[in-house]
Amino acid sequence: MVILQKQPPYFMSILAKKRLKGQQRHLVEEDQNLKINFGDRNHLLGNYSGSSAVIDAAVHTINLRNLNQEKAGL
């Protein structure tokens, strides 16, 4: 026996679409906030979070300082 799935009423699908649009808008706003706070988190392979950017910047600064000390003969 084949059981047919009952389609939701038309107004329910409208509400579902509105809810989905609201969720998508919220996600876009959240994504923009992340970019404002942390810079482009999609750097490299898309897994570049704010804390990674801060750590990379600190390591880069330390490496530059060490390189400058080597050049100066310290």
Short mmCIF file of C-alpha atoms in Angstrom, two decimals:
data_model
loop_
_atom_site.label_atom_id
_atom_site.label_comp_id
_atom_site.label_asym_id
_atom_site.label_seq_id
_atom_site.Cartn_x
_atom_site.Cartn_y
_atom_site.Cartn_z
CA MET A 1 0.00 0.00 0.00
CA VAL A 2 1.32 3.43 -0.93
CA ILE A 3 0.87 6.20 1.63
CA LEU A 4 0.80 9.64 0.08
CA GLN A 5 2.29 12.45 2.09
CA LYS A 6 -0.20 15.21 2.75
CA GLN A 7 1.07 18.57 1.54
CA PRO A 8 0.95 21.36 4.13
CA PRO A 9 -1.66 24.05 3.61
CA TYR A 10 -0.66 26.99 1.43
CA PHE A 11 -0.50 29.50 4.28
CA MET A 12 1.82 27.19 6.23
CA SER A 13 4.29 27.16 3.35
CA ILE A 14 4.20 30.99 3.29
CA LEU A 15 4.98 31.09 7.02
CA ALA A 16 7.77 28.56 6.55
CA LYS A 17 9.29 30.65 3.74
CA LYS A 18 9.13 33.81 5.87
CA ARG A 19 10.76 32.00 8.78
CA LEU A 20 13.52 30.69 6.48
CA LYS A 21 14.15 34.17 5.07
CA GLY A 22 14.39 35.54 8.60
CA GLN A 23 16.91 32.85 9.54
CA GLN A 24 18.97 33.52 6.42
CA ARG A 25 18.98 37.27 7.12
CA HIS A 26 20.09 36.57 10.69
CA LEU A 27 22.93 34.35 9.44
CA VAL A 28 24.07 37.02 6.96
CA GLU A 29 24.07 39.67 9.70
CA GLU A 30 26.03 37.32 11.97
CA ASP A 31 28.53 36.64 9.19
CA GLN A 32 29.00 40.37 8.56
CA ASN A 33 29.54 40.93 12.28
CA LEU A 34 32.23 38.24 12.28
CA LYS A 35 33.96 39.92 9.37
CA ILE A 36 33.83 43.29 11.13
CA ASN A 37 35.18 41.85 14.37
CA PHE A 38 37.77 39.43 13.06
CA GLY A 39 38.54 40.43 9.50
CA ASP A 40 37.86 38.02 6.67
CA ARG A 41 37.32 34.65 8.30
CA ASN A 42 37.23 33.02 4.86
CA HIS A 43 40.95 33.60 4.45
CA LEU A 44 42.83 30.48 3.27
CA LEU A 45 40.50 27.46 3.45
CA GLY A 46 37.54 29.09 5.12
CA ASN A 47 38.54 28.02 8.64
CA TYR A 48 40.32 31.21 9.60
CA SER A 49 38.76 32.36 12.85
CA GLY A 50 39.45 35.55 14.76
CA SER A 51 41.63 33.85 17.35
CA SER A 52 43.71 32.25 14.60
CA ALA A 53 44.23 35.65 13.00
CA VAL A 54 45.40 37.12 16.33
CA ILE A 55 47.78 34.21 16.96
CA ASP A 56 49.17 34.39 13.40
CA ALA A 57 49.75 38.13 13.77
CA ALA A 58 51.59 37.60 17.07
CA VAL A 59 53.76 34.82 15.61
CA HIS A 60 54.52 36.96 12.55
CA THR A 61 55.56 39.86 14.80
CA ILE A 62 57.85 37.58 16.86
CA ASN A 63 59.39 36.15 13.69
CA LEU A 64 60.07 39.65 12.35
CA ARG A 65 61.63 40.71 15.64
CA ASN A 66 63.88 37.62 15.66
CA LEU A 67 64.87 38.24 12.04
CA ASN A 68 65.74 41.88 12.79
CA GLN A 69 67.82 40.81 15.80
CA GLU A 70 69.72 38.32 13.63
CA LYS A 71 70.41 41.02 11.05
CA ALA A 72 71.64 43.36 13.78
CA GLY A 73 73.90 40.63 15.15
CA LEU A 74 72.20 40.48 18.55
#
